[in-house]
mmCIF file of C-alpha atoms in Angstrom:
data_model
loop_
_atom_site.group_PDB
_atom_site.id
_atom_site.type_symbol
_atom_site.label_atom_id
_atom_site.label_comp_id
_atom_site.label_asym_id
_atom_site.label_seq_id
_atom_site.Cartn_x
_atom_site.Cartn_y
_atom_site.Cartn_z
ATOM 1 C CA MET Z 1 -54.530 17.596 28.431
ATOM 2 C CA HIS Z 2 -53.020 19.717 31.744
ATOM 3 C CA GLY Z 3 -49.436 18.599 33.000
ATOM 4 C CA ARG Z 4 -48.506 16.833 29.650
ATOM 5 C CA LEU Z 5 -45.910 18.048 27.566
ATOM 6 C CA LYS Z 6 -46.513 19.004 24.174
ATOM 7 C CA VAL Z 7 -44.965 16.472 21.570
ATOM 8 C CA LYS Z 8 -42.999 18.169 18.570
ATOM 9 C CA THR Z 9 -44.181 17.146 15.254
ATOM 10 C CA THR Z 10 -41.570 15.601 12.589
ATOM 11 C CA ALA Z 11 -41.741 19.031 10.805
ATOM 12 C CA GLU Z 12 -41.275 21.109 13.807
ATOM 13 C CA LYS Z 13 -37.924 18.774 14.760
ATOM 14 C CA GLU Z 14 -36.630 19.106 11.185
ATOM 15 C CA ARG Z 15 -37.173 22.823 11.197
ATOM 16 C CA GLU Z 16 -35.334 23.079 14.675
ATOM 17 C CA LYS Z 17 -32.545 21.086 13.273
ATOM 18 C CA ARG Z 18 -32.238 23.166 10.093
ATOM 19 C CA LEU Z 19 -32.107 26.378 12.118
ATOM 20 C CA GLU Z 20 -29.528 24.669 14.672
ATOM 21 C CA LYS Z 21 -27.389 23.609 11.514
ATOM 22 C CA GLU Z 22 -27.533 26.940 10.044
ATOM 23 C CA GLU Z 23 -26.550 28.732 13.294
ATOM 24 C CA LYS Z 24 -23.359 26.346 13.482
ATOM 25 C CA CYS Z 25 -22.540 27.032 10.055
ATOM 26 C CA LYS Z 26 -22.846 30.828 10.579
ATOM 27 C CA LEU Z 27 -20.496 30.454 13.482
ATOM 28 C CA PHE Z 28 -17.971 28.423 11.869
ATOM 29 C CA LYS Z 29 -17.848 30.595 8.703
ATOM 30 C CA ALA Z 30 -17.228 33.604 10.948
ATOM 31 C CA GLY Z 31 -14.494 31.625 12.730
ATOM 32 C CA ILE Z 32 -12.758 30.835 9.510
ATOM 33 C CA ASP Z 33 -13.175 34.574 8.205
ATOM 34 C CA LYS Z 34 -11.370 35.776 11.503
ATOM 35 C CA ALA Z 35 -8.715 33.081 11.151
ATOM 36 C CA PHE Z 36 -7.881 33.971 7.665
ATOM 37 C CA GLU Z 37 -7.861 37.618 8.307
ATOM 38 C CA MET Z 38 -5.517 36.807 11.269
ATOM 39 C CA ARG Z 39 -3.114 34.905 8.940
ATOM 40 C CA LYS Z 40 -3.363 37.593 6.023
ATOM 41 C CA LYS Z 41 -2.119 40.492 8.845
ATOM 42 C CA ASN Z 42 0.449 37.793 10.142
ATOM 43 C CA ASP Z 43 -1.193 38.058 13.524
ATOM 44 C CA ASN Z 44 -0.268 34.819 14.920
ATOM 45 C CA GLU Z 45 -0.265 35.621 18.764
ATOM 46 C CA ASN Z 46 -3.778 33.944 19.350
ATOM 47 C CA ALA Z 47 -3.947 31.712 15.928
ATOM 48 C CA LEU Z 48 -3.707 28.233 17.991
ATOM 49 C CA SER Z 49 -6.512 29.388 20.044
ATOM 50 C CA VAL Z 50 -8.709 30.532 17.332
ATOM 51 C CA THR Z 51 -8.174 27.688 14.998
ATOM 52 C CA ALA Z 52 -8.179 24.738 17.397
ATOM 53 C CA PRO Z 53 -12.200 24.845 18.145
ATOM 54 C CA LEU Z 54 -12.659 25.209 14.396
ATOM 55 C CA LEU Z 55 -10.889 22.196 13.798
ATOM 56 C CA MET Z 56 -12.511 20.210 16.507
ATOM 57 C CA ALA Z 57 -15.745 21.100 14.642
ATOM 58 C CA ASN Z 58 -14.405 20.141 11.427
ATOM 59 C CA PRO Z 59 -10.853 18.535 11.178
ATOM 60 C CA ASP Z 60 -10.538 18.363 7.439
ATOM 61 C CA VAL Z 61 -9.941 22.210 6.882
ATOM 62 C CA TYR Z 62 -6.362 21.752 5.419
ATOM 63 C CA THR Z 63 -5.644 25.368 5.343
ATOM 64 C CA LEU Z 64 -5.995 25.836 8.961
ATOM 65 C CA TRP Z 65 -3.779 22.978 9.715
ATOM 66 C CA ASN Z 66 -1.389 24.879 7.179
ATOM 67 C CA TYR Z 67 -1.891 28.138 9.281
ATOM 68 C CA ARG Z 68 -1.203 26.332 12.458
ATOM 69 C CA ARG Z 69 2.269 25.047 10.998
ATOM 70 C CA GLU Z 70 3.260 28.209 9.921
ATOM 71 C CA VAL Z 71 2.927 29.313 13.764
ATOM 72 C CA PHE Z 72 4.953 26.296 15.010
ATOM 73 C CA LEU Z 73 7.662 27.115 12.192
ATOM 74 C CA GLN Z 74 7.673 30.784 13.343
ATOM 75 C CA ARG Z 75 8.289 29.808 17.095
ATOM 76 C CA ARG Z 76 10.797 27.106 16.254
ATOM 77 C CA ASP Z 77 13.015 29.671 14.223
ATOM 78 C CA LEU Z 78 12.708 32.321 16.985
ATOM 79 C CA LEU Z 79 13.726 29.767 19.460
ATOM 80 C CA ASN Z 80 16.590 28.641 17.398
ATOM 81 C CA GLN Z 81 17.774 32.501 17.091
ATOM 82 C CA ILE Z 82 17.365 32.939 20.947
ATOM 83 C CA SER Z 83 19.687 29.922 21.478
ATOM 84 C CA GLU Z 84 22.433 31.647 19.007
ATOM 85 C CA ASP Z 85 21.594 35.097 20.665
ATOM 86 C CA LEU Z 86 20.756 35.089 24.266
ATOM 87 C CA SER Z 87 19.915 38.777 24.504
ATOM 88 C CA LEU Z 88 16.919 37.863 22.278
ATOM 89 C CA GLN Z 89 15.400 35.815 25.333
ATOM 90 C CA GLN Z 90 14.284 39.252 27.192
ATOM 91 C CA ALA Z 91 11.716 39.638 24.113
ATOM 92 C CA GLU Z 92 10.196 36.024 24.236
ATOM 93 C CA PRO Z 93 11.382 35.020 28.021
ATOM 94 C CA GLU Z 94 8.524 32.273 28.051
ATOM 95 C CA LEU Z 95 9.779 30.609 24.791
ATOM 96 C CA THR Z 96 12.195 27.824 25.782
ATOM 97 C CA GLN Z 97 12.845 24.322 24.491
ATOM 98 C CA GLU Z 98 10.608 22.920 27.085
ATOM 99 C CA SER Z 99 7.827 25.146 26.668
ATOM 100 C CA PHE Z 100 7.966 24.353 22.899
ATOM 101 C CA GLU Z 101 8.189 20.574 23.461
ATOM 102 C CA GLU Z 102 5.004 21.052 25.701
ATOM 103 C CA LEU Z 103 3.031 23.044 23.177
ATOM 104 C CA CYS Z 104 4.112 20.325 20.628
ATOM 105 C CA SER Z 105 2.493 17.790 22.983
ATOM 106 C CA LYS Z 106 -0.622 19.808 23.415
ATOM 107 C CA GLU Z 107 -0.806 19.875 19.536
ATOM 108 C CA LEU Z 108 -0.848 16.100 19.681
ATOM 109 C CA ASP Z 109 -3.705 16.028 22.136
ATOM 110 C CA LEU Z 110 -5.676 18.267 19.579
ATOM 111 C CA THR Z 111 -4.894 16.049 16.693
ATOM 112 C CA SER Z 112 -6.069 12.876 18.852
ATOM 113 C CA THR Z 113 -9.423 14.595 19.793
ATOM 114 C CA CYS Z 114 -9.814 15.495 15.998
ATOM 115 C CA LEU Z 115 -8.922 11.795 15.127
ATOM 116 C CA LEU Z 116 -11.985 10.828 17.255
ATOM 117 C CA LYS Z 117 -14.322 12.910 14.943
ATOM 118 C CA ASN Z 118 -12.529 11.258 11.908
ATOM 119 C CA PRO Z 119 -10.222 8.605 12.176
ATOM 120 C CA LYS Z 120 -9.416 8.639 8.762
ATOM 121 C CA SER Z 121 -8.578 12.251 8.217
ATOM 122 C CA TYR Z 122 -5.710 12.524 5.740
ATOM 123 C CA CYS Z 123 -4.870 16.184 7.061
ATOM 124 C CA VAL Z 124 -4.796 15.088 11.029
ATOM 125 C CA TRP Z 125 -2.562 12.398 10.417
ATOM 126 C CA HIS Z 126 -0.488 14.423 8.200
ATOM 127 C CA HIS Z 127 -0.073 17.146 10.911
ATOM 128 C CA ARG Z 128 0.735 14.565 13.613
ATOM 129 C CA TYR Z 129 3.336 13.104 11.501
ATOM 130 C CA TRP Z 130 4.661 16.806 11.112
ATOM 131 C CA ILE Z 131 4.733 17.538 14.762
ATOM 132 C CA LEU Z 132 6.312 14.579 15.803
ATOM 133 C CA GLN Z 133 9.147 15.336 13.474
ATOM 134 C CA ILE Z 134 9.807 19.034 14.734
ATOM 135 C CA MET Z 135 9.990 17.550 18.123
ATOM 136 C CA LYS Z 136 13.067 16.690 19.908
ATOM 137 C CA ASN Z 137 12.022 14.161 22.308
ATOM 138 C CA PRO Z 138 8.857 12.610 20.867
ATOM 139 C CA ASN Z 139 7.013 10.045 23.491
ATOM 140 C CA TRP Z 140 7.064 7.121 20.758
ATOM 141 C CA LYS Z 141 5.441 5.042 23.359
ATOM 142 C CA ARG Z 142 2.460 7.077 23.465
ATOM 143 C CA GLU Z 143 2.120 6.775 19.603
ATOM 144 C CA ILE Z 144 2.379 3.087 19.702
ATOM 145 C CA GLN Z 145 -0.625 3.068 22.096
ATOM 146 C CA LEU Z 146 -2.530 5.434 19.970
ATOM 147 C CA CYS Z 147 -2.110 3.047 17.071
ATOM 148 C CA ASN Z 148 -3.370 0.211 19.196
ATOM 149 C CA GLU Z 149 -6.433 2.141 20.540
ATOM 150 C CA PHE Z 150 -7.299 3.035 17.049
ATOM 151 C CA LEU Z 151 -6.767 -0.214 15.305
ATOM 152 C CA GLU Z 152 -9.005 -1.611 18.078
ATOM 153 C CA MET Z 153 -11.555 0.894 16.823
ATOM 154 C CA ASP Z 154 -11.205 0.057 13.189
ATOM 155 C CA GLU Z 155 -8.809 -2.693 12.510
ATOM 156 C CA ARG Z 156 -8.424 -1.594 8.714
ATOM 157 C CA ASN Z 157 -7.742 1.974 9.142
ATOM 158 C CA PHE Z 158 -4.714 2.335 6.694
ATOM 159 C CA HIS Z 159 -4.163 5.489 7.842
ATOM 160 C CA CYS Z 160 -3.073 4.152 11.355
ATOM 161 C CA TRP Z 161 -1.210 1.140 9.566
ATOM 162 C CA ASP Z 162 0.771 3.721 7.674
ATOM 163 C CA PHE Z 163 1.398 5.879 10.840
ATOM 164 C CA ARG Z 164 2.340 2.650 12.885
ATOM 165 C CA ARG Z 165 5.082 1.920 10.355
ATOM 166 C CA PHE Z 166 6.325 5.562 10.559
ATOM 167 C CA VAL Z 167 6.432 5.306 14.637
ATOM 168 C CA CYS Z 168 8.297 1.953 14.452
ATOM 169 C CA HIS Z 169 10.953 2.975 11.954
ATOM 170 C CA SER Z 170 11.420 6.324 14.070
ATOM 171 C CA GLU Z 171 11.996 4.383 17.273
ATOM 172 C CA ASN Z 172 13.682 1.379 15.994
ATOM 173 C CA ILE Z 173 11.178 -1.079 17.427
ATOM 174 C CA PRO Z 174 12.491 -4.835 16.795
ATOM 175 C CA ILE Z 175 10.521 -6.297 13.591
ATOM 176 C CA GLU Z 176 10.272 -9.422 16.057
ATOM 177 C CA GLU Z 177 7.961 -7.502 18.027
ATOM 178 C CA GLU Z 178 5.743 -6.064 15.218
ATOM 179 C CA LEU Z 179 5.333 -9.731 13.591
ATOM 180 C CA ASP Z 180 4.129 -10.533 16.998
ATOM 181 C CA PHE Z 181 1.591 -7.871 16.853
ATOM 182 C CA SER Z 182 0.575 -8.717 13.167
ATOM 183 C CA LEU Z 183 -0.068 -12.239 14.020
ATOM 184 C CA LYS Z 184 -2.198 -10.963 16.976
ATOM 185 C CA LYS Z 185 -4.428 -9.139 14.598
ATOM 186 C CA VAL Z 186 -4.485 -11.836 12.040
ATOM 187 C CA GLU Z 187 -5.708 -14.327 14.728
ATOM 188 C CA GLU Z 188 -8.249 -11.675 15.729
ATOM 189 C CA ASN Z 189 -9.757 -11.485 12.165
ATOM 190 C CA PHE Z 190 -8.141 -13.272 9.447
ATOM 191 C CA SER Z 191 -10.481 -11.172 7.225
ATOM 192 C CA ASN Z 192 -8.197 -8.126 7.894
ATOM 193 C CA PHE Z 193 -6.390 -7.505 4.695
ATOM 194 C CA SER Z 194 -4.224 -4.757 6.512
ATOM 195 C CA SER Z 195 -2.530 -7.040 8.965
ATOM 196 C CA TRP Z 196 -1.843 -9.653 6.164
ATOM 197 C CA PHE Z 197 -0.131 -7.018 4.027
ATOM 198 C CA TYR Z 198 1.499 -5.486 7.041
ATOM 199 C CA ARG Z 199 3.010 -8.950 7.696
ATOM 200 C CA SER Z 200 4.414 -9.543 4.212
ATOM 201 C CA SER Z 201 6.013 -6.085 4.440
ATOM 202 C CA LEU Z 202 7.767 -7.086 7.736
ATOM 203 C CA PHE Z 203 9.025 -10.161 6.605
ATOM 204 C CA THR Z 204 10.367 -8.492 3.250
ATOM 205 C CA GLU Z 205 12.133 -5.967 5.282
ATOM 206 C CA ALA Z 206 13.416 -8.444 7.941
ATOM 207 C CA HIS Z 207 14.762 -10.842 5.148
ATOM 208 C CA THR Z 208 16.338 -8.110 3.168
ATOM 209 C CA ARG Z 209 18.152 -6.681 6.246
ATOM 210 C CA LYS Z 210 19.138 -10.154 7.345
ATOM 211 C CA ILE Z 211 17.609 -10.199 10.530
ATOM 212 C CA ILE Z 212 15.804 -13.158 9.935
ATOM 213 C CA ASP Z 213 15.703 -16.101 6.900
ATOM 214 C CA PHE Z 214 12.188 -16.132 5.843
ATOM 215 C CA THR Z 215 12.758 -19.489 4.053
ATOM 216 C CA GLY Z 216 12.635 -20.957 7.562
ATOM 217 C CA PHE Z 217 9.167 -19.334 8.184
ATOM 218 C CA TRP Z 218 7.410 -20.244 5.031
ATOM 219 C CA ASN Z 219 5.839 -23.446 5.765
ATOM 220 C CA ASP Z 220 4.378 -21.997 9.070
ATOM 221 C CA GLU Z 221 2.938 -18.886 7.400
ATOM 222 C CA TYR Z 222 1.776 -21.397 4.630
ATOM 223 C CA SER Z 223 -0.208 -23.476 7.269
ATOM 224 C CA MET Z 224 -1.515 -20.535 8.736
ATOM 225 C CA VAL Z 225 -3.047 -18.749 5.785
ATOM 226 C CA GLU Z 226 -4.203 -22.463 4.493
ATOM 227 C CA SER Z 227 -6.202 -22.717 7.701
ATOM 228 C CA ALA Z 228 -7.727 -19.415 6.982
ATOM 229 C CA LEU Z 229 -8.597 -20.493 3.406
ATOM 230 C CA PHE Z 230 -10.443 -23.651 4.635
ATOM 231 C CA THR Z 231 -12.331 -21.713 7.509
ATOM 232 C CA ASP Z 232 -13.804 -19.127 4.962
ATOM 233 C CA PRO Z 233 -12.887 -20.013 1.230
ATOM 234 C CA SER Z 234 -14.739 -16.891 -0.122
ATOM 235 C CA ASP Z 235 -12.558 -14.352 2.010
ATOM 236 C CA GLN Z 236 -10.082 -12.583 -0.331
ATOM 237 C CA SER Z 237 -7.861 -11.378 2.072
ATOM 238 C CA PRO Z 238 -5.876 -14.698 3.132
ATOM 239 C CA TRP Z 239 -5.856 -15.629 -0.630
ATOM 240 C CA PHE Z 240 -3.899 -12.344 -1.258
ATOM 241 C CA TYR Z 241 -1.347 -13.463 1.209
ATOM 242 C CA HIS Z 242 -1.276 -17.025 -0.276
ATOM 243 C CA LYS Z 243 -0.705 -15.526 -3.680
ATOM 244 C CA TRP Z 244 2.343 -13.553 -2.222
ATOM 245 C CA LEU Z 245 3.413 -16.896 -0.211
ATOM 246 C CA LEU Z 246 3.611 -18.558 -3.697
ATOM 247 C CA ALA Z 247 5.561 -15.706 -5.468
ATOM 248 C CA THR Z 248 8.246 -15.669 -2.733
ATOM 249 C CA ASN Z 249 9.038 -19.360 -3.999
ATOM 250 C CA TYR Z 250 9.468 -20.866 -0.570
ATOM 251 C CA GLY Z 251 10.762 -17.522 0.512
ATOM 252 C CA LYS Z 252 13.910 -17.892 -1.837
ATOM 253 C CA ASN Z 253 12.735 -14.786 -3.850
ATOM 254 C CA ILE Z 254 11.092 -12.477 -1.145
ATOM 255 C CA SER Z 255 14.071 -10.221 -1.630
ATOM 256 C CA SER Z 256 12.418 -9.212 -5.188
ATOM 257 C CA PHE Z 257 9.616 -7.736 -3.084
ATOM 258 C CA SER Z 258 11.874 -5.048 -1.202
ATOM 259 C CA THR Z 259 11.457 -1.461 -2.107
ATOM 260 C CA THR Z 260 14.830 -0.838 -3.300
ATOM 261 C CA ASN Z 261 16.090 0.209 -6.782
ATOM 262 C CA GLU Z 262 15.993 -3.063 -7.834
ATOM 263 C CA ASN Z 263 12.244 -2.898 -7.524
ATOM 264 C CA PHE Z 264 11.810 -0.595 -10.041
ATOM 265 C CA LYS Z 265 13.485 -2.481 -13.054
ATOM 266 C CA VAL Z 266 11.401 -3.505 -15.789
ATOM 267 C CA THR Z 267 10.544 -7.078 -16.088
ATOM 268 C CA ILE Z 268 8.334 -9.325 -18.337
ATOM 269 C CA GLU Z 269 5.353 -10.933 -16.408
ATOM 270 C CA ASN Z 270 3.647 -12.780 -19.233
ATOM 271 C CA ILE Z 271 4.145 -14.057 -22.757
ATOM 272 C CA ILE Z 272 1.256 -15.552 -24.773
ATOM 273 C CA TYR Z 273 1.626 -16.967 -28.231
ATOM 274 C CA ASP Z 274 -1.505 -17.920 -30.423
ATOM 275 C CA VAL Z 275 -0.592 -20.386 -33.103
ATOM 276 C CA THR Z 276 -3.636 -19.728 -35.270
ATOM 277 C CA SER Z 277 -3.477 -15.969 -35.485
ATOM 278 C CA GLY Z 278 0.469 -15.845 -35.290
ATOM 279 C CA ILE Z 279 0.207 -13.191 -32.716
ATOM 280 C CA LEU Z 280 2.586 -12.897 -29.982
ATOM 281 C CA ALA Z 281 2.055 -10.771 -26.798
ATOM 282 C CA VAL Z 282 4.195 -9.623 -24.003
ATOM 283 C CA VAL Z 283 3.278 -8.293 -20.716
ATOM 284 C CA PHE Z 284 5.734 -6.063 -18.958
ATOM 285 C CA ASN Z 285 5.569 -5.221 -15.151
ATOM 286 C CA LYS Z 286 4.839 -1.477 -16.100
ATOM 287 C CA SER Z 287 4.493 0.608 -19.021
ATOM 288 C CA ILE Z 288 7.350 1.016 -21.270
ATOM 289 C CA ARG Z 289 7.887 2.884 -24.747
ATOM 290 C CA LYS Z 290 7.802 0.220 -27.591
ATOM 291 C CA CYS Z 291 8.811 -3.262 -27.311
ATOM 292 C CA GLN Z 292 12.476 -3.983 -28.673
ATOM 293 C CA TYR Z 293 12.728 -7.800 -28.770
ATOM 294 C CA LEU Z 294 13.478 -9.700 -31.884
ATOM 295 C CA VAL Z 295 11.517 -13.057 -31.793
ATOM 296 C CA SER Z 296 12.556 -16.583 -32.665
ATOM 297 C CA PHE Z 297 10.643 -19.780 -32.375
ATOM 298 C CA LYS Z 298 12.292 -23.092 -31.957
ATOM 299 C CA ASP Z 299 11.672 -26.731 -31.726
ATOM 300 C CA ASP Z 300 13.439 -30.069 -32.077
ATOM 301 C CA SER Z 301 13.277 -30.119 -35.813
ATOM 302 C CA PHE Z 302 13.454 -26.395 -36.895
ATOM 303 C CA GLU Z 303 14.285 -22.585 -35.737
ATOM 304 C CA HIS Z 304 12.489 -19.727 -37.217
ATOM 305 C CA ASN Z 305 13.656 -16.002 -36.917
ATOM 306 C CA VAL Z 306 10.543 -13.792 -37.240
ATOM 307 C CA GLN Z 307 11.433 -11.071 -39.797
ATOM 308 C CA GLU Z 308 8.738 -8.736 -38.406
ATOM 309 C CA LYS Z 309 10.016 -6.016 -36.201
ATOM 310 C CA SER Z 310 6.953 -3.673 -35.650
ATOM 311 C CA TRP Z 311 5.215 -4.121 -32.116
ATOM 312 C CA PHE Z 312 1.784 -2.489 -31.558
ATOM 313 C CA SER Z 313 0.091 -1.625 -28.337
ATOM 314 C CA THR Z 314 -3.631 0.132 -27.971
ATOM 315 C CA ASN Z 315 -1.915 2.402 -25.529
ATOM 316 C CA GLU Z 316 0.961 3.879 -27.628
ATOM 317 C CA PRO Z 317 3.459 5.151 -27.169
ATOM 318 C CA PHE Z 318 3.702 3.775 -23.362
ATOM 319 C CA SER Z 319 2.093 0.439 -22.580
ATOM 320 C CA LYS Z 320 2.486 -2.762 -20.691
ATOM 321 C CA THR Z 321 1.160 -5.052 -23.410
ATOM 322 C CA TRP Z 322 2.743 -5.217 -26.699
ATOM 323 C CA TYR Z 323 1.887 -7.481 -29.587
ATOM 324 C CA ILE Z 324 3.654 -8.304 -32.846
ATOM 325 C CA PHE Z 325 2.079 -10.272 -35.922
ATOM 326 C CA THR Z 326 4.269 -13.083 -37.142
ATOM 327 C CA SER Z 327 3.922 -14.934 -40.275
ATOM 328 C CA PHE Z 328 4.507 -18.095 -38.290
ATOM 329 C CA HIS Z 329 1.782 -20.580 -37.645
ATOM 330 C CA LYS Z 330 3.307 -23.862 -36.507
ATOM 331 C CA SER Z 331 3.252 -25.278 -32.761
ATOM 332 C CA CYS Z 332 6.845 -25.055 -31.174
ATOM 333 C CA ASP Z 333 8.474 -25.899 -27.732
ATOM 334 C CA VAL Z 334 10.346 -22.683 -27.181
ATOM 335 C CA VAL Z 335 10.228 -18.892 -27.827
ATOM 336 C CA ILE Z 336 13.322 -16.876 -27.864
ATOM 337 C CA LEU Z 337 13.438 -12.953 -27.257
ATOM 338 C CA THR Z 338 16.221 -11.127 -28.094
ATOM 339 C CA LEU Z 339 16.642 -7.413 -27.297
ATOM 340 C CA ASP Z 340 17.427 -5.637 -30.592
ATOM 341 C CA ALA Z 341 21.099 -4.198 -29.978
ATOM 342 C CA SER Z 342 20.401 -1.367 -32.608
ATOM 343 C CA MET Z 343 17.999 0.189 -30.309
ATOM 344 C CA ASN Z 344 19.007 1.802 -27.015
ATOM 345 C CA ASP Z 345 16.051 2.810 -24.800
ATOM 346 C CA PRO Z 346 16.791 3.828 -21.234
ATOM 347 C CA PHE Z 347 13.051 3.001 -20.208
ATOM 348 C CA LEU Z 348 14.163 -0.625 -20.758
ATOM 349 C CA VAL Z 349 16.594 -0.800 -17.541
ATOM 350 C CA GLY Z 350 17.070 -4.161 -16.054
ATOM 351 C CA LEU Z 351 15.552 -6.111 -19.082
ATOM 352 C CA PRO Z 352 17.645 -9.366 -19.931
ATOM 353 C CA ASP Z 353 19.450 -9.351 -23.453
ATOM 354 C CA THR Z 354 17.603 -12.922 -24.018
ATOM 355 C CA ILE Z 355 14.823 -14.745 -22.578
ATOM 356 C CA GLU Z 356 14.211 -18.450 -23.545
ATOM 357 C CA CYS Z 357 10.561 -19.644 -22.776
ATOM 358 C CA LYS Z 358 9.394 -23.123 -22.703
ATOM 359 C CA ARG Z 359 5.732 -24.069 -23.662
ATOM 360 C CA MET Z 360 3.607 -25.072 -20.910
ATOM 361 C CA LYS Z 361 1.271 -28.011 -21.334
ATOM 362 C CA GLY Z 362 0.059 -29.373 -24.821
ATOM 363 C CA ASN Z 363 -2.116 -26.392 -26.427
ATOM 364 C CA ASP Z 364 -2.055 -23.822 -28.804
ATOM 365 C CA LYS Z 365 -0.812 -20.927 -26.570
ATOM 366 C CA PHE Z 366 2.245 -20.279 -25.045
ATOM 367 C CA THR Z 367 2.229 -18.926 -21.471
ATOM 368 C CA MET Z 368 4.950 -17.596 -19.072
ATOM 369 C CA ASN Z 369 3.832 -16.288 -15.996
ATOM 370 C CA SER Z 370 5.858 -14.507 -13.282
ATOM 371 C CA ILE Z 371 5.424 -17.450 -10.902
ATOM 372 C CA ASN Z 372 7.116 -20.129 -13.158
ATOM 373 C CA CYS Z 373 7.476 -23.822 -12.710
ATOM 374 C CA GLU Z 374 9.958 -23.700 -9.718
ATOM 375 C CA HIS Z 375 7.297 -21.988 -7.724
ATOM 376 C CA LEU Z 376 4.795 -24.677 -7.798
ATOM 377 C CA LEU Z 377 3.579 -26.162 -4.601
ATOM 378 C CA SER Z 378 4.606 -29.742 -3.340
ATOM 379 C CA GLU Z 379 1.925 -32.247 -4.385
ATOM 380 C CA GLU Z 380 0.577 -32.606 -0.782
ATOM 381 C CA LYS Z 381 -0.226 -28.827 -0.920
ATOM 382 C CA ILE Z 382 -1.899 -28.772 -4.563
ATOM 383 C CA LYS Z 383 -3.875 -31.963 -3.095
ATOM 384 C CA SER Z 384 -5.173 -29.973 -0.225
ATOM 385 C CA LEU Z 385 -6.298 -27.196 -2.678
ATOM 386 C CA ARG Z 386 -7.813 -29.403 -4.851
ATOM 387 C CA CYS Z 387 -9.653 -31.003 -1.993
ATOM 388 C CA LEU Z 388 -10.880 -27.469 -1.209
ATOM 389 C CA GLN Z 389 -11.980 -26.964 -4.964
ATOM 390 C CA ALA Z 390 -14.035 -30.211 -4.373
ATOM 391 C CA MET Z 391 -15.758 -28.486 -1.574
ATOM 392 C CA GLU Z 392 -16.212 -25.030 -2.998
ATOM 393 C CA PRO Z 393 -16.241 -26.057 -6.638
ATOM 394 C CA MET Z 394 -17.716 -22.382 -7.720
ATOM 395 C CA ASN Z 395 -15.146 -20.365 -5.646
ATOM 396 C CA LYS Z 396 -13.335 -18.314 -7.845
ATOM 397 C CA TRP Z 397 -10.120 -17.863 -5.659
ATOM 398 C CA ILE Z 398 -9.483 -21.580 -5.406
ATOM 399 C CA ASN Z 399 -10.162 -21.860 -9.317
ATOM 400 C CA LEU Z 400 -7.694 -18.964 -9.906
ATOM 401 C CA VAL Z 401 -4.986 -20.698 -7.973
ATOM 402 C CA LEU Z 402 -5.388 -24.025 -9.455
ATOM 403 C CA THR Z 403 -5.844 -22.973 -13.039
ATOM 404 C CA ALA Z 404 -2.458 -20.857 -12.826
ATOM 405 C CA ILE Z 405 -0.862 -23.944 -11.211
ATOM 406 C CA ASP Z 406 -1.974 -26.066 -13.946
ATOM 407 C CA ASP Z 407 -0.879 -23.550 -16.706
ATOM 408 C CA LYS Z 408 2.847 -23.588 -14.924
ATOM 409 C CA GLN Z 409 2.905 -27.404 -15.216
ATOM 410 C CA PRO Z 410 5.425 -28.731 -18.050
ATOM 411 C CA LYS Z 411 3.772 -30.191 -20.944
ATOM 412 C CA GLU Z 412 5.785 -33.383 -20.317
ATOM 413 C CA ASN Z 413 4.334 -33.682 -16.579
ATOM 414 C CA ALA Z 414 0.776 -32.671 -17.558
ATOM 415 C CA LYS Z 415 -1.743 -35.354 -16.874
#
């Protein structure tokens, strides 16, 4: 009919899109080739202007960011030379500290644009880190605002959370302010694991640096996470925070989560003894080369020293889990592990010479976990968890927690 536009078929639309995409790819490849040729010839005068549109089209070309960093380093080195020899300023009259800072600021603008295209680009976030570190007077408030904006867009963007830690440490932002921020993000969405984790790391740092005493915050934190658990028992994020709270033992052991050298020591997480098979298994917090403990079993009426010294693992020579076949097949109350003094292994830094472990509950297996009896919750809190289990009997998270708590009850207290 006259006066009516022809409606394009699906095939025609797809053909146009394909041709348009091919043309864009051709132009992008030509731009990349030009940039690489300039880099090869060390022609850096127009490098920033040539590579910027390419990165805005595709922010994940790491080589182009490397090229831009080379240009920035070249200019910074020249600026340092000018400061030492003023006669060189005639060759580069426009290169001053102010102009360099302005150039860096424009580079931050470029990364902001690229992050809008891909908010989880490793290379763009890394480049932004790098630019801020070569600036003399970065605008840290601007960086915090950028973090706020990107966390509004995606509250679980771990790149942004990591970048926020960097900004806060660089600007010495009070931990109390960040605790308030993390609380706000938790209250907005308690399913946001990133905000829970950020909160735990802030408390650990603040307690270790003696800024706060976490033992005074523990009950309030537990009440908050308990509310989240009852609101949506199937959400795993608050359960992980709940597990972390239990592991801190009412805040008394929070320093053990600090990322200091103490945190890299080898420790024992689990010991399991099966009476029927006579197998004793030891689980460490990290892989070690050969378990070097001598084993003894003890009860009120006897003490038996295991003669076997050969430990085995399915992942030799390094493994987290080691087991030994013993000829002992009796139930006992105590297992004693003594480090073999004849063997000296530097990979076992921090392990105690002797570990004495009591049997938990009246069963055939001996178990010792990283969260022992003194980490148990009060009867009131355990009762609350059992109430939740009654409402959600098939919920794996509540069942795992209560099973762990029951396994840690001493056998004389078991009901």
